[in-house]
mmCIF file of C-alpha atoms in Angstrom:
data_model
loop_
_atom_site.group_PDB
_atom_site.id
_atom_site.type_symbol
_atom_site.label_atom_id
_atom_site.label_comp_id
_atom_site.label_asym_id
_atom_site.label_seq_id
_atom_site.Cartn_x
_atom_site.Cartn_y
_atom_site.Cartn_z
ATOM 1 C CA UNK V 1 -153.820 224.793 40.446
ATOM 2 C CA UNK V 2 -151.256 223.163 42.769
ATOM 3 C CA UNK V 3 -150.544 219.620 41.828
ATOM 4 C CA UNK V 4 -149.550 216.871 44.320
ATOM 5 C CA UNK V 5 -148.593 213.532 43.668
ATOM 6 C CA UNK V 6 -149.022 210.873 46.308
ATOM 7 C CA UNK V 7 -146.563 207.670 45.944
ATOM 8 C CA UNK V 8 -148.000 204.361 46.263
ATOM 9 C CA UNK V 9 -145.235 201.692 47.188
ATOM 10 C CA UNK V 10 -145.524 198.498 47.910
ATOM 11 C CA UNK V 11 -147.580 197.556 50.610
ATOM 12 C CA UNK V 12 -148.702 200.768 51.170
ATOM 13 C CA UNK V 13 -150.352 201.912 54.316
ATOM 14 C CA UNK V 14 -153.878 203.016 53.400
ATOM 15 C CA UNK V 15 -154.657 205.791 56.099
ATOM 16 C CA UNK V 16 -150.730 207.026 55.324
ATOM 17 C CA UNK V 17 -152.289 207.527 51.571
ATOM 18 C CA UNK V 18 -155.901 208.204 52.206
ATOM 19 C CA UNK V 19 -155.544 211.089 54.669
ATOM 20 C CA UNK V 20 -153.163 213.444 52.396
ATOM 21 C CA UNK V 21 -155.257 212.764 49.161
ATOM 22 C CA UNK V 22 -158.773 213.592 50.810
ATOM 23 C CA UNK V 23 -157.431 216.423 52.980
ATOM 24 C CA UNK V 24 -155.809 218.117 50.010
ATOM 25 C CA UNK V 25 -159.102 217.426 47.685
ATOM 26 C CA UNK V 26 -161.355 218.986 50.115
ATOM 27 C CA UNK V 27 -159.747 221.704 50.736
ATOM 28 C CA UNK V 28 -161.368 224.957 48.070
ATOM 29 C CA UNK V 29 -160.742 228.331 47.780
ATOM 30 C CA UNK V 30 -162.753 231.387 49.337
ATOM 31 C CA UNK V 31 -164.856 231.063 45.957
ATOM 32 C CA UNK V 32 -164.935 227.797 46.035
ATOM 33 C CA UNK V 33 -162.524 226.353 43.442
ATOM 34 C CA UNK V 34 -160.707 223.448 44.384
ATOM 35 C CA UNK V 35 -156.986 224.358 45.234
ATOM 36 C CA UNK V 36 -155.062 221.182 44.820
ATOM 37 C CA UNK V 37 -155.319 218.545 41.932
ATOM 38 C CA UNK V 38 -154.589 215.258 43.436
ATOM 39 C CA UNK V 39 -152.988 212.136 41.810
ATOM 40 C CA UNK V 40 -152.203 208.381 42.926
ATOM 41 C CA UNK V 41 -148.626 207.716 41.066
ATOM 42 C CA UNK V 42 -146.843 204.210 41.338
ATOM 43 C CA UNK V 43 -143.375 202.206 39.569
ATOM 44 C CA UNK V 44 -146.008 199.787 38.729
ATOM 45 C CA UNK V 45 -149.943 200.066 38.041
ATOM 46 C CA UNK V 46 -150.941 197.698 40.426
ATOM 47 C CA UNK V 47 -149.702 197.871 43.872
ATOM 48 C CA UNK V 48 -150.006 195.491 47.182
ATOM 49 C CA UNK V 49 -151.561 197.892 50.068
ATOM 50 C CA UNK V 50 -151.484 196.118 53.758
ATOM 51 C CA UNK V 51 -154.216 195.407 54.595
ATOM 52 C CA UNK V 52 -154.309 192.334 51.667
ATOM 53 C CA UNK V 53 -155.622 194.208 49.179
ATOM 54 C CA UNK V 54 -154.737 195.777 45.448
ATOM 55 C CA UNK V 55 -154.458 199.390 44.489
ATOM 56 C CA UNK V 56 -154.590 199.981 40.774
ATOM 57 C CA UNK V 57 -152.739 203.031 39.740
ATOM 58 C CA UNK V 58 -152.977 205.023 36.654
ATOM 59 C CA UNK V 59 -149.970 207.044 36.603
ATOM 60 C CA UNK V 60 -146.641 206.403 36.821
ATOM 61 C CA UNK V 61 -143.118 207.846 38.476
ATOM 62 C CA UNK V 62 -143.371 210.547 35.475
ATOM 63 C CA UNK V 63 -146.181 212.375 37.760
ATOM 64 C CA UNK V 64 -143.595 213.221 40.468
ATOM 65 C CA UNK V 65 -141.515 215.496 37.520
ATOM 66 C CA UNK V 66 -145.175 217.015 37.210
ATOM 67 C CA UNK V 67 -145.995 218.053 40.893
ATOM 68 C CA UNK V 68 -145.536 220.935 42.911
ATOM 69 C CA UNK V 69 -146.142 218.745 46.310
ATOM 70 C CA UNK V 70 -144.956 215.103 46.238
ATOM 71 C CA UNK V 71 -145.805 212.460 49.583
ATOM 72 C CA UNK V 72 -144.304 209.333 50.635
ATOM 73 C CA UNK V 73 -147.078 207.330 52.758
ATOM 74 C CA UNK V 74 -145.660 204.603 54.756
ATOM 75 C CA UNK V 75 -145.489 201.456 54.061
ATOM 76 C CA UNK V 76 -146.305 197.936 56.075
ATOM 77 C CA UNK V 77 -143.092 196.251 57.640
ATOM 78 C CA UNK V 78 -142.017 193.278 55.266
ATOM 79 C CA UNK V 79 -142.695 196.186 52.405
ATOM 80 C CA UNK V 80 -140.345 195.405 49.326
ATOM 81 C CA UNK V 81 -137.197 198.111 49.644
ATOM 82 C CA UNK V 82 -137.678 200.797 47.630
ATOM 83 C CA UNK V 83 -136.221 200.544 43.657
ATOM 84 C CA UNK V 84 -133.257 202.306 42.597
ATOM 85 C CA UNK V 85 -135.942 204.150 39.504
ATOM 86 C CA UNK V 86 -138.362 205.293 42.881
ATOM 87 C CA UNK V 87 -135.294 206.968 44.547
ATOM 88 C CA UNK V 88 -133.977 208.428 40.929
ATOM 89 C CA UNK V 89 -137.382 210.208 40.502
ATOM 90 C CA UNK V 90 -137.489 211.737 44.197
ATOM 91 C CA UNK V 91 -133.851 212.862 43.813
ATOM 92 C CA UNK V 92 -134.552 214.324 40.133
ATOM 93 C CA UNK V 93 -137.643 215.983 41.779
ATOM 94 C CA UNK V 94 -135.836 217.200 44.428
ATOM 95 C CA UNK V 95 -133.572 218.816 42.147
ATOM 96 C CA UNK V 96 -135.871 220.615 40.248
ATOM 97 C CA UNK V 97 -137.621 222.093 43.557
ATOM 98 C CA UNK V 98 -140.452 220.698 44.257
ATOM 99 C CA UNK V 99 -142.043 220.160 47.750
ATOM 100 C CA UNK V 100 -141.182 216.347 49.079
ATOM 101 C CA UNK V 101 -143.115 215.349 52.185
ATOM 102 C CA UNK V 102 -143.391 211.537 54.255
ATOM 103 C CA UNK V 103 -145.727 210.832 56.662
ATOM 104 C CA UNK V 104 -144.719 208.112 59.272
ATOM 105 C CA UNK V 105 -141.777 205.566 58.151
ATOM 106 C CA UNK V 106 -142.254 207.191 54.742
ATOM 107 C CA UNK V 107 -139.349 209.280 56.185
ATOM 108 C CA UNK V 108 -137.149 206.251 55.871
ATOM 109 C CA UNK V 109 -137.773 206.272 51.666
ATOM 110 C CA UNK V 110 -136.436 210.179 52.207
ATOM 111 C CA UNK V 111 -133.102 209.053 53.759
ATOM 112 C CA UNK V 112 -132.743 206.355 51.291
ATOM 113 C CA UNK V 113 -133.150 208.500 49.397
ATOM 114 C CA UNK V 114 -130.005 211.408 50.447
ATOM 115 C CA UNK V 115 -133.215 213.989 50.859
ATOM 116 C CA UNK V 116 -132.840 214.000 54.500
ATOM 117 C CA UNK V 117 -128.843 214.477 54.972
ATOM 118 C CA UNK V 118 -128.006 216.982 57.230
ATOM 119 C CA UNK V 119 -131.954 218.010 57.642
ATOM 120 C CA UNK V 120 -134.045 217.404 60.857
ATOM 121 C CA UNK V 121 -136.700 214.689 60.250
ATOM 122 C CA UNK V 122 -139.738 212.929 62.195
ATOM 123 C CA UNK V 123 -141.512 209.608 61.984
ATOM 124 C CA UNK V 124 -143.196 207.481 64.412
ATOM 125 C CA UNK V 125 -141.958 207.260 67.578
ATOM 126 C CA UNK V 126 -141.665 203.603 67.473
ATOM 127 C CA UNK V 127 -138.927 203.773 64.251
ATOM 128 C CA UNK V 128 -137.517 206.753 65.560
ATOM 129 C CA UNK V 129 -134.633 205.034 67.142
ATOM 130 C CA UNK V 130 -134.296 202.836 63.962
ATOM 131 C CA UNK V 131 -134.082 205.684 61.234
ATOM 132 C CA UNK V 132 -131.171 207.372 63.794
ATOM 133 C CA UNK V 133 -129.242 204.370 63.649
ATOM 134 C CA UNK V 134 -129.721 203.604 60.131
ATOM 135 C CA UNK V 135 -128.680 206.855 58.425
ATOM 136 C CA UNK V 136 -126.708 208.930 61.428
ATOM 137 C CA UNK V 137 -126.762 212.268 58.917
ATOM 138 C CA UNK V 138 -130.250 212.695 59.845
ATOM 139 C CA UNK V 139 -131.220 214.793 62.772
ATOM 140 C CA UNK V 140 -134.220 212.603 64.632
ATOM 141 C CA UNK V 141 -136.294 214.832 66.420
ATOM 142 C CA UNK V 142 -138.925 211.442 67.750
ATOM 143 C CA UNK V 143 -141.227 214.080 70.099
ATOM 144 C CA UNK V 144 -142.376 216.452 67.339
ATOM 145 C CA UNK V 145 -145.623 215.655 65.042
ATOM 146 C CA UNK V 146 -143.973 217.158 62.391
ATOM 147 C CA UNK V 147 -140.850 219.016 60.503
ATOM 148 C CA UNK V 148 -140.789 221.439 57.537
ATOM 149 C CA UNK V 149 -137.516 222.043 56.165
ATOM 150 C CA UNK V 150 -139.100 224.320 53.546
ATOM 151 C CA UNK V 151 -138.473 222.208 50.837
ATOM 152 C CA UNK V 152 -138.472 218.516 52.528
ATOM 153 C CA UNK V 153 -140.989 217.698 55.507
ATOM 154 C CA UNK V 154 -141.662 215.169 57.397
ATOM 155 C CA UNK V 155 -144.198 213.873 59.840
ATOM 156 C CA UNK V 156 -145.190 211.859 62.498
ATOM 157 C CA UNK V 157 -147.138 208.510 62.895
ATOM 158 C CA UNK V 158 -150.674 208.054 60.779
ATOM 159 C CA UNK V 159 -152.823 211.056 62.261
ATOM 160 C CA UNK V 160 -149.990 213.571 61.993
ATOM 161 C CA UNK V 161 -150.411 213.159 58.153
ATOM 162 C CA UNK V 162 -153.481 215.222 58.826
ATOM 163 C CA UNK V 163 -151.230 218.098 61.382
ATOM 164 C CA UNK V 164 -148.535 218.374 58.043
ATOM 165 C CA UNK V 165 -151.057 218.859 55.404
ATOM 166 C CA UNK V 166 -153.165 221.425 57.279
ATOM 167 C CA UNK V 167 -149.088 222.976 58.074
ATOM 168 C CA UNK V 168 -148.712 222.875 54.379
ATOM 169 C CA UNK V 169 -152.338 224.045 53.126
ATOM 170 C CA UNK V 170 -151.598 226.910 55.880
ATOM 171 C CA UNK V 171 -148.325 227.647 54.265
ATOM 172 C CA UNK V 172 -150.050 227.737 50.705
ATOM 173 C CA UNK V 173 -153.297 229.511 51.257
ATOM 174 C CA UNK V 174 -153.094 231.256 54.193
ATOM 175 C CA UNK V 175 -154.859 230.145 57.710
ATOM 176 C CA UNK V 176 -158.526 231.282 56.735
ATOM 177 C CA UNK V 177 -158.728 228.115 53.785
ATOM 178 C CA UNK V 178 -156.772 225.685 56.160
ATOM 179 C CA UNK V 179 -159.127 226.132 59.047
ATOM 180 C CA UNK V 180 -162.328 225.400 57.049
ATOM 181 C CA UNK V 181 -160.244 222.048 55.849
ATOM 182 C CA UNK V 182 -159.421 221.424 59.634
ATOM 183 C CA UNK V 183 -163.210 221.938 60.761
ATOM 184 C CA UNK V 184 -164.347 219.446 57.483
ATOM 185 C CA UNK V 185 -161.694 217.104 58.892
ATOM 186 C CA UNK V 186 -162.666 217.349 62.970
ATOM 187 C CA UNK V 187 -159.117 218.871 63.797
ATOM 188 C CA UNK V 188 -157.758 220.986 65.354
ATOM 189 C CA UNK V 189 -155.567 223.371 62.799
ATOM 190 C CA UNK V 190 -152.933 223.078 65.935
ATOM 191 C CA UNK V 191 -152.578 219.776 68.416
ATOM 192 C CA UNK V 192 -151.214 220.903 71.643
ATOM 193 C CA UNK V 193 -148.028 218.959 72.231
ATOM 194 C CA UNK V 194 -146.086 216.485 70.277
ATOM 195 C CA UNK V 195 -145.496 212.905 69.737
ATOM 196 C CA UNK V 196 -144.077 213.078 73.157
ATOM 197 C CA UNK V 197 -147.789 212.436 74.582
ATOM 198 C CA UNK V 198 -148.409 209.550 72.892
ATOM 199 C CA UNK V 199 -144.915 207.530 73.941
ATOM 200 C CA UNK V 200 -145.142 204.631 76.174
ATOM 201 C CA UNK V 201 -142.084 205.663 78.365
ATOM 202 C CA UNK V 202 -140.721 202.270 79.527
ATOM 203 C CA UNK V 203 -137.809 202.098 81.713
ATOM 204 C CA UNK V 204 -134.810 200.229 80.186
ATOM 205 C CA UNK V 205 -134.790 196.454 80.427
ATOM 206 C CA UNK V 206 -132.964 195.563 83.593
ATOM 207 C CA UNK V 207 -131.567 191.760 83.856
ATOM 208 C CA UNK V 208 -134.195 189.447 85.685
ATOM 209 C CA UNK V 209 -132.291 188.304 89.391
ATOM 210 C CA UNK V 210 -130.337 191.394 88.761
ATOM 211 C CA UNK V 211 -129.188 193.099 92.573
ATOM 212 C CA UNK V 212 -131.334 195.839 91.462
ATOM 213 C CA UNK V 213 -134.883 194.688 90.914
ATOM 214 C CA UNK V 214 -136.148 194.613 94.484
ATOM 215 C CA UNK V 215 -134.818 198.119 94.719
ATOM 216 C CA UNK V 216 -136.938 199.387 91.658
ATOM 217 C CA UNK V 217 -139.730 197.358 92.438
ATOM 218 C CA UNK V 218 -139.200 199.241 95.841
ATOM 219 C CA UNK V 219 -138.851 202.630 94.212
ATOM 220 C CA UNK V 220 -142.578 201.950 92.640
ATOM 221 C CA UNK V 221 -143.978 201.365 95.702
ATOM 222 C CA UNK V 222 -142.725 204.634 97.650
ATOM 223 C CA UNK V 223 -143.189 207.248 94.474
ATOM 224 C CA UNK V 224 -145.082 209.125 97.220
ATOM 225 C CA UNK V 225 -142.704 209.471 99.371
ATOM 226 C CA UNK V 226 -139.524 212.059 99.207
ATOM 227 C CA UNK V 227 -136.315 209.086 97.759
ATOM 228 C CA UNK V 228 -133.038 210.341 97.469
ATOM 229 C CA UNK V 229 -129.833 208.836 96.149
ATOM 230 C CA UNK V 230 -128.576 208.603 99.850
ATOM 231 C CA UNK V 231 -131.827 206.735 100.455
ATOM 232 C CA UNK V 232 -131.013 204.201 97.605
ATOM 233 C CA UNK V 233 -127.504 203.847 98.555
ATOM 234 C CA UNK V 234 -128.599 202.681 101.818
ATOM 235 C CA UNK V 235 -131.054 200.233 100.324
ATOM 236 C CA UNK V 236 -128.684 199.070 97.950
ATOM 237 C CA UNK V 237 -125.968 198.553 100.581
ATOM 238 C CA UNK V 238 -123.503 201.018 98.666
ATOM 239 C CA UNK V 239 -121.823 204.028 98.745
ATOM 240 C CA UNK V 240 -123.612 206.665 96.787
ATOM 241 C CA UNK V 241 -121.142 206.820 94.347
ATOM 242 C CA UNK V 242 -120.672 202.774 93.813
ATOM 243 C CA UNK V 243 -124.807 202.522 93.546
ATOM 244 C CA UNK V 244 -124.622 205.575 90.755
ATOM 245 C CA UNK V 245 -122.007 203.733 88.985
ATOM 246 C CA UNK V 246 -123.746 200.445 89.270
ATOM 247 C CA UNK V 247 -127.169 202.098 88.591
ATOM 248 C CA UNK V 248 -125.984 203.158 85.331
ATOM 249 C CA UNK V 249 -124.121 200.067 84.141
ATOM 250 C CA UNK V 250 -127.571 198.079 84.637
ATOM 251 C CA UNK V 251 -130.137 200.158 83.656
ATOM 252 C CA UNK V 252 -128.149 202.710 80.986
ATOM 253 C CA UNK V 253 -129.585 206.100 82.922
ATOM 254 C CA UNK V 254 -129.379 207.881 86.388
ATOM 255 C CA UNK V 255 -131.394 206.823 89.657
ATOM 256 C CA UNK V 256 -132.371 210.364 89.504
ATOM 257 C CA UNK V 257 -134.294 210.209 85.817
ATOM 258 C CA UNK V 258 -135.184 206.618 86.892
ATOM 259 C CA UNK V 259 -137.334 208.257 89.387
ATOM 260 C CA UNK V 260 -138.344 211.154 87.405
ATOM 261 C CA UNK V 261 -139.679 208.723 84.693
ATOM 262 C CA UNK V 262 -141.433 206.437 87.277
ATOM 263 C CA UNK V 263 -143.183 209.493 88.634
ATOM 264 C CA UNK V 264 -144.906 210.849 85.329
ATOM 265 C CA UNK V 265 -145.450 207.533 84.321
ATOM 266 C CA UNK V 266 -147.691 207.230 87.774
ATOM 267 C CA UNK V 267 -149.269 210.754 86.935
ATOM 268 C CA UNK V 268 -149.924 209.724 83.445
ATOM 269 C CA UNK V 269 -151.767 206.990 84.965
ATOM 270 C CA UNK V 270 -154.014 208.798 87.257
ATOM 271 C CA UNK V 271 -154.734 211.581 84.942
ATOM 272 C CA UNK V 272 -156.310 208.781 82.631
ATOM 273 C CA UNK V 273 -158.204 206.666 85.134
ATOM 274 C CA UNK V 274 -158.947 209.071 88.105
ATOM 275 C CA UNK V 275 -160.496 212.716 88.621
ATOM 276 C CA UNK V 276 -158.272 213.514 90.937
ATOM 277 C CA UNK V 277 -156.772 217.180 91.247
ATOM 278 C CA UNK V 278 -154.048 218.291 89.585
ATOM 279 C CA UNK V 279 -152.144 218.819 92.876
ATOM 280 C CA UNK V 280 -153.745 215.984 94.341
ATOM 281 C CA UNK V 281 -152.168 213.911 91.976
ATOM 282 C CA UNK V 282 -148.861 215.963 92.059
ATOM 283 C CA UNK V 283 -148.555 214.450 95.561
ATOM 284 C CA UNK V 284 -149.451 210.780 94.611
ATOM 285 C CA UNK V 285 -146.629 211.184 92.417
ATOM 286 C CA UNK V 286 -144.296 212.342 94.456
ATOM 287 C CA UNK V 287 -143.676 215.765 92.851
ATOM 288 C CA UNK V 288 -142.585 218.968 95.436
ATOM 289 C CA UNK V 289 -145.423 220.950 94.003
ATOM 290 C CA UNK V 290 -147.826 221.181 91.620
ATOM 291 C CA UNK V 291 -145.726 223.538 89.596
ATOM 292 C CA UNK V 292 -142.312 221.170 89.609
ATOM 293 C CA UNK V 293 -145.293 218.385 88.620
ATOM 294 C CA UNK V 294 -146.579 220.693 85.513
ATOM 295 C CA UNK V 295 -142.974 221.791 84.587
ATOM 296 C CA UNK V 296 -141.602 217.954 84.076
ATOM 297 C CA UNK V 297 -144.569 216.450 83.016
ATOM 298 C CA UNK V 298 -144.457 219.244 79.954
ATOM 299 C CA UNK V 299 -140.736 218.084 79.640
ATOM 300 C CA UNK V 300 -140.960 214.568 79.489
ATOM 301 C CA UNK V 301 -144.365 214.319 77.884
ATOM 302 C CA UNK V 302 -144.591 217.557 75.554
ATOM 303 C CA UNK V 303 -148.050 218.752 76.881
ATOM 304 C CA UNK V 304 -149.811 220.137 80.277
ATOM 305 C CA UNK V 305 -151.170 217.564 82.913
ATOM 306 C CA UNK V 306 -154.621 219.744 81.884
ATOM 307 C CA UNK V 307 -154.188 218.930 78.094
ATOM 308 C CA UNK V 308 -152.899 215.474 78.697
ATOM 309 C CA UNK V 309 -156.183 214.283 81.203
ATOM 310 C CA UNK V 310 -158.235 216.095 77.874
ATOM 311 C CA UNK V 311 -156.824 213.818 75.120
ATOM 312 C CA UNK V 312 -156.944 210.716 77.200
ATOM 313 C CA UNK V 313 -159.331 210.633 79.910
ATOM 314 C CA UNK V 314 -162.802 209.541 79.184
ATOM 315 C CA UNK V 315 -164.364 212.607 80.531
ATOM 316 C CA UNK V 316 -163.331 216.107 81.835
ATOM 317 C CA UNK V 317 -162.357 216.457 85.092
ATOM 318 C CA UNK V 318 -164.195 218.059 86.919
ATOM 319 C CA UNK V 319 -163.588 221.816 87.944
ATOM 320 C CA UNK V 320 -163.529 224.044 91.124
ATOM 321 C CA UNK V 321 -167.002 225.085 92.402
ATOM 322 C CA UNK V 322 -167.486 229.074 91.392
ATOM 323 C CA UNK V 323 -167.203 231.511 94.732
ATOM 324 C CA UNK V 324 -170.020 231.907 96.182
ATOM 325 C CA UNK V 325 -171.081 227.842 96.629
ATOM 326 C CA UNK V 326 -170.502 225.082 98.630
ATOM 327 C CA UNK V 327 -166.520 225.069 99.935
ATOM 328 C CA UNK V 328 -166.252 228.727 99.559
ATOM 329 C CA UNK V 329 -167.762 231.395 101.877
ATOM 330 C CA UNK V 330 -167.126 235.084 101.344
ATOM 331 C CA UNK V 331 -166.382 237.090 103.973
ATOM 332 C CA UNK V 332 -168.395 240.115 104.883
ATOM 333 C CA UNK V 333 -167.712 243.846 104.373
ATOM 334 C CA UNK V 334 -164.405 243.291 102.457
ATOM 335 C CA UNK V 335 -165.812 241.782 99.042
ATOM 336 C CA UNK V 336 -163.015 239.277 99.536
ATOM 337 C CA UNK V 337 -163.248 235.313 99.092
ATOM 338 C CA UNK V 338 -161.779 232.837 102.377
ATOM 339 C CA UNK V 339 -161.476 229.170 101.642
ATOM 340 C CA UNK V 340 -161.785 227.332 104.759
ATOM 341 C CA UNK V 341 -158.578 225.197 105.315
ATOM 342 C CA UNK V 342 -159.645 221.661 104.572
ATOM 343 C CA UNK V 343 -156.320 220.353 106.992
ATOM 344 C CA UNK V 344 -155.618 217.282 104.171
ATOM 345 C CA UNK V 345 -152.331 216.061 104.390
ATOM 346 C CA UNK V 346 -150.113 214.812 101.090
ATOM 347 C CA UNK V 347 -150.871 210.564 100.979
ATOM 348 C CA UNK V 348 -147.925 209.199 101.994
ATOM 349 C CA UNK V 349 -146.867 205.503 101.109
ATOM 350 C CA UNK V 350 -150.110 204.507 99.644
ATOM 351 C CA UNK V 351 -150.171 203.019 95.556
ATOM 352 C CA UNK V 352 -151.843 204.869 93.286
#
């Protein structure tokens, strides 16, 4: 039986813990066997957990020399660093082979490890930045859920704990046992997307009374319409390439991905709140077409518009009436289907 070892640390984060050690003791074999024996390990035997609360653990760093699978949960900000013993054991079980996965800023015990050096890693969006800066070897990837290395994996914020293990009980038993442990758990065995759909994209601070903020607020209010760095320049009382230049020095990107941002922040925005078309709200946003719409918003968001509305709107929106009904008449002798013109023009200069 495949043993995995879950390490408590000090102020532990209870879902980060919980949802590995119940996904991997649900899951059984075709004959029903159970395919994983499961086991809390801490330095100490009782633990702090956030959440102000005590974990008492019966077995100690010798379980991680005794697991095929070893996981880091995260732990709570203002969590006690992990001790020099904790990052002895991972390395020593790292030697000897065995399967080392985080989930969320458990990647960060990884690194402090030397596990992640010169390896691709995840973790929440929101420490993504933080772990880059803090140990440059590792390769930040912030818009996946997760990454397997083979050996060393690592995943995303709380609920991509459950994406890795179903990855890893997929990788183990093949995808027949890890889709009955995805249907016990109300998941899908694959989200569509990435972390990417779940980041707030904020534009970079820009200096209160700074020349530019009338001209962003500006650039808000006229998403609809077609803006172009002459158009700016204008505004801005500049030569295109003196507003680039002084775009960039205040803001740290382009006008052009300024705008870009603005936009599928405005369509994220509608796809949550209205039930507006697809193209419809292509327009609102100021996107050519519906296709330039779909091909950026995958790019900057890691999903479909479609997919996107799904996850986050409070109901689906609402589809096409089937030929023959109302707004479609068919037209006689040819078997062929004529939708009248409905002579809407794009909404031009209007908030969404």
């Amino acid at each position: 039986m495949h043993s995995v070892a879950i390490l408590v640390l000090d102020r532990v984060v209870p879902f980060d813990m919980a949802a590995p050690q119940q996904t991997f003791a649900w899951t059984r074999m075709p004959d029903g066997r159970p395919a994983y024996r499961v086991r809390l390990c801490a330095e100490t035997p009782r633990v702090r957990a956030d959440g102000d609360f005590t974990l008492h653990v019966d077995r100690g760093l010798e379980a991680l020399a005794e697991a095929d699978t070893v996981i880091v949960p995260g732990c709570a900000p203002g969590a006690a660093p992990p001790s020099a013993r904790v990052l002895a054991a991972l390395r020593q079980a790292a030697g000897a082979g065995t399967r080392i996965a985080s989930v969320c800023v458990g990647a960060f015990v990884l690194a402090e490890a030397g596990l992640l050096d010169g390896l691709r890693a995840t973790t929440h969006w929101v420490a993504a930045g933080e772990l880059a800066r803090r140990f440059p070897a590792v390769e930040v990837q912030p818009d996946v859920l997760y990454v397997d290395n083979g050996q060393i994996l690592t995943s995303a914020g709380a609920a991509a704990a459950l994406d890795l293990c179903l990855h890893m009980i997929r990788r183990d038993l093949g995808s027949a046992v890890a889709a009955d442990i995805a249907r016990m758990s109300v998941m899908p065995l694959e989200r569509e997307g990435g972390q990417a759909q779940f980041i707030v994209h904020e534009h970079p601070p820009v200096p209160r009374g700074s020349a530019l903020e009338p001209l962003l607020e500006w650039i808000e209010d006229n998403l609809a319409h077609e803006v172009t760095l002459g158009t700016l320049a204008v505004r801005a009382g500049m030569s295109e390439r003196t507003f680039s230049r002084r775009f960039r020095e205040q803001t740290g990107t382009t006008p052009l991905q300024w705008l870009l941002r603005a936009r599928v922040r405005r369509a994220q925005y509608l796809l949550e709140n209205t039930d507006h078309s697809v193209e419809r709200i292509a327009r609102q946003a100021g996107f050519g077409s519906p296709t330039a719409f779909r091909e950026r918003f995958r790019k900057v968001v890691g999903t479909t518009p479609y997919a996107y509305r799904t996850a986050f709107h409070g109901r689906p929106p609402p589809r096409r009436p089937p030929e023959g009904r109302r707004g479609v008449r068919r037209s006689v002798g040819r078997g062929r289907v004529r939708r009248p013109a409905t002579g809407r023009s794009p909404l031009r200069g209007r908030r969404a």
